[in-house]
Coordinates of C-alpha atoms (C1' of nucleotides) in Angstrom, one line a residue:
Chain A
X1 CA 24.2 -52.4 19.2
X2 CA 22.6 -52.5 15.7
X3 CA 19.9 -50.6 14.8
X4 CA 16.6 -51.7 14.9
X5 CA 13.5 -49.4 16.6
X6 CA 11.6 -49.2 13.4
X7 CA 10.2 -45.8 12.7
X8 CA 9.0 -43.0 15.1
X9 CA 5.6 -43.0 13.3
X10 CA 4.7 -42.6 10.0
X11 CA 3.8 -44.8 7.9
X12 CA 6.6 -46.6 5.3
X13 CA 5.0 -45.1 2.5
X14 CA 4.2 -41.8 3.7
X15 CA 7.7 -42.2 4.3
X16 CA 9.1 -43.0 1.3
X17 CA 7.2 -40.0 -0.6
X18 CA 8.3 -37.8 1.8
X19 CA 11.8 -38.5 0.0
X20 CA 10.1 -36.9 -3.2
X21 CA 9.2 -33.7 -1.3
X22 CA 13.1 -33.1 -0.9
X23 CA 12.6 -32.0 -4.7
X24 CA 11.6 -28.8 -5.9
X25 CA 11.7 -26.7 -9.0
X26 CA 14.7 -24.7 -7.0
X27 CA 16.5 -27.6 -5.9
X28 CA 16.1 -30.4 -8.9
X29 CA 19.3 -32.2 -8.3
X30 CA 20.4 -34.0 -5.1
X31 CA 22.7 -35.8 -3.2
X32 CA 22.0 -38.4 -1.3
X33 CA 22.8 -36.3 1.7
X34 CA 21.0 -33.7 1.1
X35 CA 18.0 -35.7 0.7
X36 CA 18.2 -36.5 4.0
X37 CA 18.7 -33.8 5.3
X38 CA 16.3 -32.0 3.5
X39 CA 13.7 -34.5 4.4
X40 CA 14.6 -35.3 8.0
X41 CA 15.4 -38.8 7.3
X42 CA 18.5 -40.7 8.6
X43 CA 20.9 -41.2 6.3
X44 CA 20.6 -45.1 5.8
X45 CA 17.2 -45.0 5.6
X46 CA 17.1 -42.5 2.8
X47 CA 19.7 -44.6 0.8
X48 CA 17.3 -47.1 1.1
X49 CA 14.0 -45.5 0.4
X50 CA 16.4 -44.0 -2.8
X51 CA 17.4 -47.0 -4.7
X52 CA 13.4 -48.3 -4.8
X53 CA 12.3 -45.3 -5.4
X54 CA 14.9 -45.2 -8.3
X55 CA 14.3 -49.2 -9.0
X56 CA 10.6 -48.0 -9.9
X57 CA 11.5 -45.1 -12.2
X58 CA 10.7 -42.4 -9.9
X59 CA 14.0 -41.1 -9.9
X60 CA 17.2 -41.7 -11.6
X61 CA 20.4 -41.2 -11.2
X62 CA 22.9 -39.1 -12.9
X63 CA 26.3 -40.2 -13.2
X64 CA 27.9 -37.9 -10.6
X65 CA 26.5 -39.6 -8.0
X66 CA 23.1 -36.7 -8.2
X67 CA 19.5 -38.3 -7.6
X68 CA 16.5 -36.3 -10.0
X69 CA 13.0 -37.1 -11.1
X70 CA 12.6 -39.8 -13.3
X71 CA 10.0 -40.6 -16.6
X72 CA 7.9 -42.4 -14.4
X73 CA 6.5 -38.9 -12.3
X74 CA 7.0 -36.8 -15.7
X75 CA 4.5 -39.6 -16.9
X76 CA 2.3 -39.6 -14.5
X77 CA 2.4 -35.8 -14.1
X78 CA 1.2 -35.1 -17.7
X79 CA -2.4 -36.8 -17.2
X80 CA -2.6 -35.0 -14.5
X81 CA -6.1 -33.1 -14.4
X82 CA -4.9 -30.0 -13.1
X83 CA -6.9 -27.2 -14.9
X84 CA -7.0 -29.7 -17.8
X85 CA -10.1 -28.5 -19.1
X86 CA -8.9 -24.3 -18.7
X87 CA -5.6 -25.3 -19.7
X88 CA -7.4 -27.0 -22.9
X89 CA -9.7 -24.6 -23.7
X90 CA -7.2 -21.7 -23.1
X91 CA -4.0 -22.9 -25.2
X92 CA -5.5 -21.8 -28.5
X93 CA -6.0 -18.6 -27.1
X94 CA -2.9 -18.4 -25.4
X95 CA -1.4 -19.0 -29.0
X96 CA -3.0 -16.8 -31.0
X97 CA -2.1 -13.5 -28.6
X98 CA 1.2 -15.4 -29.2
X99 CA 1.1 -15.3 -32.9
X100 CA -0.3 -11.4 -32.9
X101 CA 2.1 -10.3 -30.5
X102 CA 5.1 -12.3 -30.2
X103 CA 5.2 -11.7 -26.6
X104 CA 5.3 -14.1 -23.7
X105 CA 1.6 -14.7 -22.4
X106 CA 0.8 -17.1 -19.4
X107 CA -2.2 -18.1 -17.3
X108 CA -2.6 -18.5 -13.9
X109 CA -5.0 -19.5 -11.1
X110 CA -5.3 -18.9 -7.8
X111 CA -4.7 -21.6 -5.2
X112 CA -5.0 -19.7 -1.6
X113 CA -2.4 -16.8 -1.3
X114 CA -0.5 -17.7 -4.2
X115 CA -1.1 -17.6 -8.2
X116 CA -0.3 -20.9 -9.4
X117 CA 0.9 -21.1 -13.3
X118 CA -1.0 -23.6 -15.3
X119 CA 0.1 -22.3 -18.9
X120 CA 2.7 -20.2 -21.1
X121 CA 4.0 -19.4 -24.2
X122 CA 7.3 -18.2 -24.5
X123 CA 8.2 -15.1 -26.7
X124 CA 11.1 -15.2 -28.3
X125 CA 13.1 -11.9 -26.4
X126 CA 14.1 -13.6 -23.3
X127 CA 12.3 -12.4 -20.4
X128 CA 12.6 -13.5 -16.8
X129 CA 11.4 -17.4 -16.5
X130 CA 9.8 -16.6 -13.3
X131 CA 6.2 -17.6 -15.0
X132 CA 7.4 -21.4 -15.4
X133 CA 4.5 -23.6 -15.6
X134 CA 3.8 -25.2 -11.9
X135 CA 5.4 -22.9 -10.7
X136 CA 3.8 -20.7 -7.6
X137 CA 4.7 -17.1 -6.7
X138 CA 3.2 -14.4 -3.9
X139 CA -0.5 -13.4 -5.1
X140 CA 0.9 -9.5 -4.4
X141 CA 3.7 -9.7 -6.5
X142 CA 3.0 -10.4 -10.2
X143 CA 0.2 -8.6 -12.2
X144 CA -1.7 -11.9 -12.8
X145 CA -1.5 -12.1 -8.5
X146 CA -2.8 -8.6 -8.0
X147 CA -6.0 -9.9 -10.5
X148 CA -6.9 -12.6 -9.0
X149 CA -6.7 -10.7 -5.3
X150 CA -9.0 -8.8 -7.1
X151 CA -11.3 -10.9 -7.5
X152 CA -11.0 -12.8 -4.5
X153 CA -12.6 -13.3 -1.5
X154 CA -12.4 -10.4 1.6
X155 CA -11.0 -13.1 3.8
X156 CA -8.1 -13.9 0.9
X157 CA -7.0 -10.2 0.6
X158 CA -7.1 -9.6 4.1
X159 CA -4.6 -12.3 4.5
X160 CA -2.5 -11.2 1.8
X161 CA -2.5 -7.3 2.9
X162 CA -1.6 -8.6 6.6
X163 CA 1.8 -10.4 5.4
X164 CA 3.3 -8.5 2.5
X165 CA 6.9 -9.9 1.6
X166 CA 8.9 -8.1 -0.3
X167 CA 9.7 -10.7 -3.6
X168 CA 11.5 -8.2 -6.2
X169 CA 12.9 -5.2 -4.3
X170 CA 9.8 -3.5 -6.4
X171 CA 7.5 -5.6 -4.5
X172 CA 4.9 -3.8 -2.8
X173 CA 5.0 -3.8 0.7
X174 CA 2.7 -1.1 1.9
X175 CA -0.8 -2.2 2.6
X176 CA -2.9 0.7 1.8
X177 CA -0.7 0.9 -1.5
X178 CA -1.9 -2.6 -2.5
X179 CA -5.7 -1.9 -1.4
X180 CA -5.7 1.1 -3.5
X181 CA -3.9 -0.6 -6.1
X182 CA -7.1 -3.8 -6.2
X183 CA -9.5 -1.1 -6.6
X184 CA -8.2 0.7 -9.5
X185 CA -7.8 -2.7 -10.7
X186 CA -11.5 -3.4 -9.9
X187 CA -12.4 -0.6 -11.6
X188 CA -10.3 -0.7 -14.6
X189 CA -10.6 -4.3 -15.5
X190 CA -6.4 -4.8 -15.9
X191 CA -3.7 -4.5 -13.7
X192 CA -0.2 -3.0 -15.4
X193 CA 3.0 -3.4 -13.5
X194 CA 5.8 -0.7 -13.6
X195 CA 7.2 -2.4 -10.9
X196 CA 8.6 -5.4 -12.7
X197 CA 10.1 -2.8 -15.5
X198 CA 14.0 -3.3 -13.7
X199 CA 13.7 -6.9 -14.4
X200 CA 13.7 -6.0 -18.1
X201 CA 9.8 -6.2 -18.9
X202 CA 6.2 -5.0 -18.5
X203 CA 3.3 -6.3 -18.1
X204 CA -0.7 -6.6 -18.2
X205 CA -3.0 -8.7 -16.8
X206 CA -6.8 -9.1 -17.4
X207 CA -9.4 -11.4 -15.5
X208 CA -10.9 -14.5 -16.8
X209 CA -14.4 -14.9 -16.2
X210 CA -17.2 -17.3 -16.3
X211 CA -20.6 -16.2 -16.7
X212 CA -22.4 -17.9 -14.1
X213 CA -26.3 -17.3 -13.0
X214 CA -25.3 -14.8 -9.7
X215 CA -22.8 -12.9 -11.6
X216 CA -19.7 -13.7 -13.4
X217 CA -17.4 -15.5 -11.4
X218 CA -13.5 -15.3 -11.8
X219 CA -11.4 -18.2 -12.2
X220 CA -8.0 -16.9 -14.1
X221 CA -6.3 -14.2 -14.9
X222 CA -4.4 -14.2 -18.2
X223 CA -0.8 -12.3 -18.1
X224 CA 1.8 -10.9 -21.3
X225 CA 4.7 -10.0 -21.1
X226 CA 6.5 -7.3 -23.1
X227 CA 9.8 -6.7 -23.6
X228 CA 10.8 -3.0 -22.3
X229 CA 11.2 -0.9 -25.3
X230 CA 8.2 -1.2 -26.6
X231 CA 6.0 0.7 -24.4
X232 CA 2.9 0.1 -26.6
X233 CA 1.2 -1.3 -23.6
X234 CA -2.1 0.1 -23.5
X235 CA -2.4 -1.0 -27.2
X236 CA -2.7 -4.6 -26.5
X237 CA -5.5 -4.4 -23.4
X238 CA -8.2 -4.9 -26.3
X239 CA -6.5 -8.0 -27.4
X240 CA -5.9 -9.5 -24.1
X241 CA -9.3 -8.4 -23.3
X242 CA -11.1 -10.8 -26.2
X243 CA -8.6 -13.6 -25.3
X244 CA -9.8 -13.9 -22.2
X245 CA -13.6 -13.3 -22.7
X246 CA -13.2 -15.9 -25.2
X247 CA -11.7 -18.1 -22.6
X248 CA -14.7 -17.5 -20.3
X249 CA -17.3 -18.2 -22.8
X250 CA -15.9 -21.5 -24.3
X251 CA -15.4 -22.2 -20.6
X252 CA -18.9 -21.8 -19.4
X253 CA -20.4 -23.6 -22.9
X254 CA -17.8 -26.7 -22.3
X255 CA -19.2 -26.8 -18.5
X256 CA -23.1 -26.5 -20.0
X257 CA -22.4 -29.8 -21.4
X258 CA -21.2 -31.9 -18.2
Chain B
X1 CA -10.2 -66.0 10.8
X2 CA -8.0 -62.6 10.9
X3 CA -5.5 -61.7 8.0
X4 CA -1.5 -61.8 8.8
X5 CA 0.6 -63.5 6.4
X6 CA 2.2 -60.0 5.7
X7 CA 3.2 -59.5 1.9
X8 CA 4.7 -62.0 -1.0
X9 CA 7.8 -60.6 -1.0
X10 CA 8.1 -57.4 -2.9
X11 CA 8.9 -54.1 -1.0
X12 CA 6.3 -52.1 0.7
X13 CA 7.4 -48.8 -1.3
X14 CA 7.5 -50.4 -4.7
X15 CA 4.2 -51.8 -3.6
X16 CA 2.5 -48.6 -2.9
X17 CA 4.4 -46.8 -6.4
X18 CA 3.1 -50.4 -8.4
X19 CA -0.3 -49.1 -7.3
X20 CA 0.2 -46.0 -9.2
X21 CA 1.4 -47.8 -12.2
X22 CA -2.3 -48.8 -12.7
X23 CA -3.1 -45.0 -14.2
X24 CA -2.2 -44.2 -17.5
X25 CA -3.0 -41.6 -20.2
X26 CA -6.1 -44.1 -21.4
X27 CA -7.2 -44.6 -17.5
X28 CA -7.0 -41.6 -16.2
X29 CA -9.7 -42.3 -13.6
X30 CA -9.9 -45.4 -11.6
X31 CA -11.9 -46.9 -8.7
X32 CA -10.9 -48.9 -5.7
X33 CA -11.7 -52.3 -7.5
X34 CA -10.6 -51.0 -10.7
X35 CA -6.8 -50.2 -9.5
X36 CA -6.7 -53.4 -7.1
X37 CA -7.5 -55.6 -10.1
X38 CA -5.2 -53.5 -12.6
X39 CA -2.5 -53.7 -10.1
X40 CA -2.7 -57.6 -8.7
X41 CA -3.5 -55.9 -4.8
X42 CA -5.4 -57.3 -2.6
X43 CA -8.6 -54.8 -2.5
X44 CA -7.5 -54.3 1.4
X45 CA -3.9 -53.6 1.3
X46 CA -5.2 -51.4 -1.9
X47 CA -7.7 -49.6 0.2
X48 CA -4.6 -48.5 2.8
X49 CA -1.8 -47.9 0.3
X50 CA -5.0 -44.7 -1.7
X51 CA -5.4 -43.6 1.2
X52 CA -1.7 -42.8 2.0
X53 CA -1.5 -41.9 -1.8
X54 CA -4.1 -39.5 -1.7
X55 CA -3.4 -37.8 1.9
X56 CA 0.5 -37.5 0.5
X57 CA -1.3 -36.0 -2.7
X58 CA 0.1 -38.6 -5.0
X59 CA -4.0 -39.1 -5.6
X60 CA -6.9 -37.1 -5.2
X61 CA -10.4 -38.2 -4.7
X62 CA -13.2 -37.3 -7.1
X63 CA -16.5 -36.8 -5.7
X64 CA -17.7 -39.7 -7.8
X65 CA -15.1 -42.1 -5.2
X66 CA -12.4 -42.7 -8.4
X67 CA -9.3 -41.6 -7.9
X68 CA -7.2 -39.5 -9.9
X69 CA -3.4 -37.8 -10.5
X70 CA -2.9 -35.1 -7.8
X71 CA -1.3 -32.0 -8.0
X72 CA 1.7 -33.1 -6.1
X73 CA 2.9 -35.9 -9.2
X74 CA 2.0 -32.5 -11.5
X75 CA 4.4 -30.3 -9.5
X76 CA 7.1 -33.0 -9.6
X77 CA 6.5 -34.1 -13.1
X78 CA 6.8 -30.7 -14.6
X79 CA 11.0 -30.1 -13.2
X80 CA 11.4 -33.6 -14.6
X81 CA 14.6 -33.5 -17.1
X82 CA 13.1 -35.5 -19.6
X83 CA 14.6 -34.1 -22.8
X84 CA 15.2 -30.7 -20.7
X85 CA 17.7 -29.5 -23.0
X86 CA 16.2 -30.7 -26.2
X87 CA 12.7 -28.9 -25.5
X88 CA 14.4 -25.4 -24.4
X89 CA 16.2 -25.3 -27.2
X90 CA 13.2 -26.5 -29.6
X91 CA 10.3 -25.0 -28.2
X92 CA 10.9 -21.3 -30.0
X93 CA 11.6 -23.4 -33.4
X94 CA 8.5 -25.2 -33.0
X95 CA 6.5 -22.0 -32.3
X96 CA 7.8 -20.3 -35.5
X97 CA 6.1 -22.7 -37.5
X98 CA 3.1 -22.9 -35.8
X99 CA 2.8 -19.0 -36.1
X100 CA 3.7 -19.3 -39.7
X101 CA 1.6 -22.2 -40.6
X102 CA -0.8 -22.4 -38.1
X103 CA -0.5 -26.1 -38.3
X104 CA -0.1 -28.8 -35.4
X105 CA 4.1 -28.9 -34.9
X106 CA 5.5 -32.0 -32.7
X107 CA 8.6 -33.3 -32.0
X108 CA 9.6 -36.6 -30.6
X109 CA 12.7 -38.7 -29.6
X110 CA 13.2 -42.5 -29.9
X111 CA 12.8 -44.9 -26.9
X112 CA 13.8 -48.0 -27.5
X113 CA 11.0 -48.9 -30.5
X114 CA 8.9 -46.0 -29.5
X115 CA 8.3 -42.7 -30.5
X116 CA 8.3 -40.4 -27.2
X117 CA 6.4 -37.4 -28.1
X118 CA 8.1 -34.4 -25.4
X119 CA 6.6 -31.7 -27.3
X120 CA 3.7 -29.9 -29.1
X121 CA 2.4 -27.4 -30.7
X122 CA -1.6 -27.9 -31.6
X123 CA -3.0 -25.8 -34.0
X124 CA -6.3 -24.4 -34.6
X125 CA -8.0 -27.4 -37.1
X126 CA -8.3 -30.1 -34.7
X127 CA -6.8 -33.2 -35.7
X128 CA -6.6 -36.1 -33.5
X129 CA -4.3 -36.1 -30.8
X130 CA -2.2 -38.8 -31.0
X131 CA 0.6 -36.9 -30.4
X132 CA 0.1 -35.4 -27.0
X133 CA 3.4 -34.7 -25.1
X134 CA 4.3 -37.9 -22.7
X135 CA 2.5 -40.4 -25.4
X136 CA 4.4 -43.4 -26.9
X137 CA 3.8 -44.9 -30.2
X138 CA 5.3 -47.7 -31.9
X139 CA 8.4 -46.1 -35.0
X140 CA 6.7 -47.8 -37.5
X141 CA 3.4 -46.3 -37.1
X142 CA 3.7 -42.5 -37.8
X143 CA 5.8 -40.3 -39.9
X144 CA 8.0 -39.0 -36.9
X145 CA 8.3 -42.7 -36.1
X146 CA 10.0 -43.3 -39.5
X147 CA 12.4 -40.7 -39.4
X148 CA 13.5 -41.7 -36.0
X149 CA 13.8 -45.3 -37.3
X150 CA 15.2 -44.4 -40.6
X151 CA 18.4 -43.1 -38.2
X152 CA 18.4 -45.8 -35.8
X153 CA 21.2 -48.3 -35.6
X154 CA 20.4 -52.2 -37.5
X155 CA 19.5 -53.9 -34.4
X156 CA 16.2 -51.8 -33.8
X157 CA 15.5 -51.7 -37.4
X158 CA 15.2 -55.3 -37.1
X159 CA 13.7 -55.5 -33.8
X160 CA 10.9 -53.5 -35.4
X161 CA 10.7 -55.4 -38.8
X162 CA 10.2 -58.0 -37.2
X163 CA 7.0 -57.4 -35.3
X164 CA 5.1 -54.8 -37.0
X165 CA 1.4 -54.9 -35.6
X166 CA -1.0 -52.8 -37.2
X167 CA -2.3 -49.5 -35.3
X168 CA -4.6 -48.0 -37.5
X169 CA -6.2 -49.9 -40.8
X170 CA -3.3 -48.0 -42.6
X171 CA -0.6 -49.3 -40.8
X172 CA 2.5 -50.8 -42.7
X173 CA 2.2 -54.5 -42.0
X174 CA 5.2 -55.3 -44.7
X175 CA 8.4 -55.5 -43.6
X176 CA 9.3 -55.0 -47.1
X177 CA 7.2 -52.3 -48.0
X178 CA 8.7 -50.5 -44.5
X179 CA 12.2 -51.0 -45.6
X180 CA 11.7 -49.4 -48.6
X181 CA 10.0 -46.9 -47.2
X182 CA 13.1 -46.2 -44.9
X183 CA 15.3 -46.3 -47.8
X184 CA 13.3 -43.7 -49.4
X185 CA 13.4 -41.6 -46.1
X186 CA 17.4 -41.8 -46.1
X187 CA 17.4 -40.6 -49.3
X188 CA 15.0 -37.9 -49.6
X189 CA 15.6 -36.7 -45.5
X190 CA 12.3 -36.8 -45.0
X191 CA 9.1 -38.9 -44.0
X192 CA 5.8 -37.7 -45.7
X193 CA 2.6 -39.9 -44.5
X194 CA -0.3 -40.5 -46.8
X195 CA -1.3 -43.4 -44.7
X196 CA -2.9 -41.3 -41.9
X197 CA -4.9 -39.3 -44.3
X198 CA -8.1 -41.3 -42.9
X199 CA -7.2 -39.6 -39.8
X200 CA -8.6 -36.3 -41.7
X201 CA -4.6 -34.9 -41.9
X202 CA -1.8 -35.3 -43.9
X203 CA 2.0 -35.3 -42.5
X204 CA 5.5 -34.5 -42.8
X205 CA 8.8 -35.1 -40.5
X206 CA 12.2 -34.4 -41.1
X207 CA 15.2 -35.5 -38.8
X208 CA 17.0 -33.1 -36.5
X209 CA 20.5 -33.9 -36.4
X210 CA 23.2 -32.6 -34.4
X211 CA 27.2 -32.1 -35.6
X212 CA 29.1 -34.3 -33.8
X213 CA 33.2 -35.0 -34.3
X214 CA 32.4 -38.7 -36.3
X215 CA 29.3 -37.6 -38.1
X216 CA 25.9 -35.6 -37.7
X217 CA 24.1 -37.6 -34.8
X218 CA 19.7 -37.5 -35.7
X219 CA 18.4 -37.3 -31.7
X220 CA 14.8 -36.3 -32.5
X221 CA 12.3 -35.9 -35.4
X222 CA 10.3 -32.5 -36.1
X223 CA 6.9 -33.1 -37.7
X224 CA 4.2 -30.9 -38.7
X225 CA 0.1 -32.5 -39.3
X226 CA -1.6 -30.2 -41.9
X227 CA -5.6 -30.5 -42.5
X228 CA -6.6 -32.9 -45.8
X229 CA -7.5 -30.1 -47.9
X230 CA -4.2 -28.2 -47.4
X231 CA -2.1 -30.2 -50.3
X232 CA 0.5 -28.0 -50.3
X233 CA 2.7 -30.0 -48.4
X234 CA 6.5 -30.0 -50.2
X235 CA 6.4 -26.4 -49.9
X236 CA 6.6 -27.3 -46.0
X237 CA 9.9 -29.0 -46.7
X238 CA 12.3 -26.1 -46.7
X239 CA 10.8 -24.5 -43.6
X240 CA 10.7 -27.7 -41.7
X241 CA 14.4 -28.3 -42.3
X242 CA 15.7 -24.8 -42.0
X243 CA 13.8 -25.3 -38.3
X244 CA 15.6 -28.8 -37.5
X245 CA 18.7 -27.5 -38.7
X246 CA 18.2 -24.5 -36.2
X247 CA 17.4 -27.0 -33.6
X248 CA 20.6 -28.9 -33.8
X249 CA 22.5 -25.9 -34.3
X250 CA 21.6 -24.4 -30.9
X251 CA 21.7 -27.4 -29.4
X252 CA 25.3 -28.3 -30.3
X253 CA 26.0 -25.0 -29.2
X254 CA 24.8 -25.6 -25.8
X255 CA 26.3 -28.5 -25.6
X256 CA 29.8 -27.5 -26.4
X257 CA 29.4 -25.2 -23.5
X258 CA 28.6 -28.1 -20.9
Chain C
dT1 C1' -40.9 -52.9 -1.8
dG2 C1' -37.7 -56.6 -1.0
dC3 C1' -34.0 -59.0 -3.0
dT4 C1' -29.4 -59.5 -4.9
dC5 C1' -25.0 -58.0 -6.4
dC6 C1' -21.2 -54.9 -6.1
dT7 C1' -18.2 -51.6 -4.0
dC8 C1' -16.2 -49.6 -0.2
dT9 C1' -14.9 -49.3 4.8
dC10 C1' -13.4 -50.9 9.3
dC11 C1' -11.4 -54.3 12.4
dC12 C1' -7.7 -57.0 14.3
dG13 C1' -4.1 -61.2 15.2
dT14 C1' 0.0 -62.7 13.0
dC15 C1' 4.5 -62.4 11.4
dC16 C1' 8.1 -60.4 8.6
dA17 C1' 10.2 -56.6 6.4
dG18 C1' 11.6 -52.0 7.4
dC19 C1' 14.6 -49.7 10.5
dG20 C1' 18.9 -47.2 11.3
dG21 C1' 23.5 -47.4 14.2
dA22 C1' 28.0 -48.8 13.2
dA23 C1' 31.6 -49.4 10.3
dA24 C1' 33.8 -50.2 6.0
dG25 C1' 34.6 -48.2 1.0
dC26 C1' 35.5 -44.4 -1.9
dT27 C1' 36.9 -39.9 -3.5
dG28 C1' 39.3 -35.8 -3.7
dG29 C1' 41.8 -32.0 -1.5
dG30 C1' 45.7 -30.3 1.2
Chain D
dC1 C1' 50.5 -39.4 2.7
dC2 C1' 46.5 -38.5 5.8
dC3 C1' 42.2 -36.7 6.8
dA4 C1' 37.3 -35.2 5.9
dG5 C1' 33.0 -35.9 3.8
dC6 C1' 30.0 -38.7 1.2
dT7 C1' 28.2 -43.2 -0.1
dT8 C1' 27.4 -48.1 0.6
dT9 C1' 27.0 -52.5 3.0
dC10 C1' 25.9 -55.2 7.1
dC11 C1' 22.6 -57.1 10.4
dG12 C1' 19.7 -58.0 14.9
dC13 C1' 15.5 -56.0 16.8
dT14 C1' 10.8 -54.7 16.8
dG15 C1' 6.6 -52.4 15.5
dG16 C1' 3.8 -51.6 11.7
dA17 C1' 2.2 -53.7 7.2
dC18 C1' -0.7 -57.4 5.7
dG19 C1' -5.2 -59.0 4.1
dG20 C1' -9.2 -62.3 5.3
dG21 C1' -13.6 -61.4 7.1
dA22 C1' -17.7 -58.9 8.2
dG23 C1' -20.8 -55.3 7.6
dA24 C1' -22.4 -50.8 5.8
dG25 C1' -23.9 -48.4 1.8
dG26 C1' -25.9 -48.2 -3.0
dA27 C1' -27.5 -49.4 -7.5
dG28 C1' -30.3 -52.2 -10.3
dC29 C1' -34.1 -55.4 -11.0
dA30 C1' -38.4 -57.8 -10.6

DNA sequence: TGCTCCTCTCCCGTCCAGCGGAAAGCTGGG
DNA sequence: CCCAGCTTTCCGCTGGACGGGAGAGGAGCA
């Protein structure tokens, strides 16, 4: 009877964070249950691994019962040096395209097949909060995506053209469309998305570069977002244009240094 | 000969979380030794628990050997609901004034005797940044502080009269002087600093207060940082309030819905 | 160059704390 | 009222955590 057989494996730790990978930015909130489930851990053991992970601040819990994450990760999770120096050296630039334009404007990276969000402004007209920062979305679906596939290595793109999910039912799916669409983007130096248009905005992306000896090297791409009706698009590629060159060449002087 | 004696008593789990208790916003970068002796571990059992850390992702390694926050905390941190609510509804407030004065804007709630800074807008002159999001200072200590205290109940007026330890030279050491100063803070609604002005900036905070049944309820405090040679800092006042009076306004609203 | 000091890594016998099935609380819906 | 689903407590078994020791790898100094 009783329990007992300890653990198929892993180690108690690795255990015990495997609870926190039950959380996600879709799924913030959970029960105890679902926990469980979601992390393929039996049901006692979870409750267990729960109240010290809660004990130490990791997580709390709300009053119906819910577990979430706690101050402790949130502090730990700001010093966090992910893109700290782009994100530091881009947030007054990010602001002042803010300040001109009103708009939301956001900067991403990419991290394999997938543009990861490091930083964003918010314009006042609600737009779509797809852009959240941390947050990671399809390298072929998003204007910021399509510039850094741009820019990325043969082997990337072929990966991406070879498993196109559709992510908006404007998503491209067609692999010669994409290719075609990289090398106007190539040679144009922005990418502009009609697509996203039915989810209420439009928007422009420009590259982020580095000068480098061997060529400039790019290592963002910097997005805004415009509400529909104004359709002044092409007006603001100038703008974005010095933002981001001005991103680049802070960059590269900041790096001269270390 | 040979180790054994297994631990002293506290749980493996909060033993491997107590390990990442040793980082903070001042020590952002550790080595073995460093975390072992920061955290009471045995340099061993330390050893073990970084290397579950990191290959979770908790940690990452530099290529110096310290160890560092890993993008895995960053992810979780960022859909932590530490003052969820509060920031959605502030942040477009907080830009407003920053695109208006082009000033560093901050807001911060209390925490016990601390001011928990949860969100920021830096402007273009740097000043220093005490104020980064996720930092804690003491109430007594900073103009936000003060405003925060000025609306806190008796006990942790006390609690902080009675242990006021100097941060900067500037710091009010005086219980006396402090409750006057708070006094003066009730009366006028607002906290104007002319302590920090060694700091090379000048400030200004003003309560934001939500309408509750039983009286307005202050849950945060709005300050803005202006450069030294900017003295124009009462004409701040009305745009300051009219934002923390917007604050509380939406956020009543959104609460009433919930 | 040889020495010392310091930090990191690997090894391994002992022993205890994690494990999780079972069953008892606790809600809330029908 | 009864039942279904979720949460919490209980407890004996066992395998993995523990950490001292030794040695490798470097940095600094004479």
């Amino acid at each position: 009877m009783a329990g007992g057989s300890a653990s198929p494996g892993r180690s108690v730790t690795s255990r015990a964070l495997g609870i926190l990978d039950a959380f996600d930015s879709s799924a913030p909130r959970l029960s105890l249950s679902e926990i469980a489930e979601r992390s393929g851990t039996p049901l006692t053991t979870a409750h267990r691994l729960l109240g010290e992970l809660t004990g130490w601040g990791a997580l709390v819990r709300r009053p119906d019962g819910r577990y979430e994450i706690g101050r402790k990760l949130w502090d730990l999770g700001l010093i966090a040096p992910v893109q700290l120096e782009l994100r530091q050296v881009a947030a007054p630039f990010l602001l002042d395209l803010h300040t001109t334009t009103r708009d939301t404007v956001h900067l991403a990276v990419r991290e394999g097949v997938s543009a990861l969000y490091v930083e964003r402004v918010s314009g006042r007209e609600s737009v779509p909060v797809v852009s959240q920062v941390g947050s990671r979305l399809p390298l072929h679906a998003t204007g910021v995506g399509k510039v850094l596939l741009a820019a990325a290595p043969d082997d990337v793109v072929e990966r991406v053209l070879g498993a196109l999910r559709p992510v908006t039912p404007h998503t491209v799916t067609d692999p010669a469309v994409l290719a075609r669409e990289l090398a106007e983007i190539r040679r144009r130096r922005y990418a502009r998305t009609s697509q996203e248009m039915s989810l209420g905005a439009a928007s422009l992306a420009v590259p982020v570069q580095v000068e480098r000896a061997g060529g400039p090297l790019a290592v963002a791409a910097l997005g805004i977002v415009v509400p529909p009706h104004r359709r002044d698009l092409s007006r603001l590629v100038p703008a974005l244009e010095m933002a981001a060159r001005g991103i680049g060449r802070e960059l590269a002087r900041s790096r001269e240094f270390h």
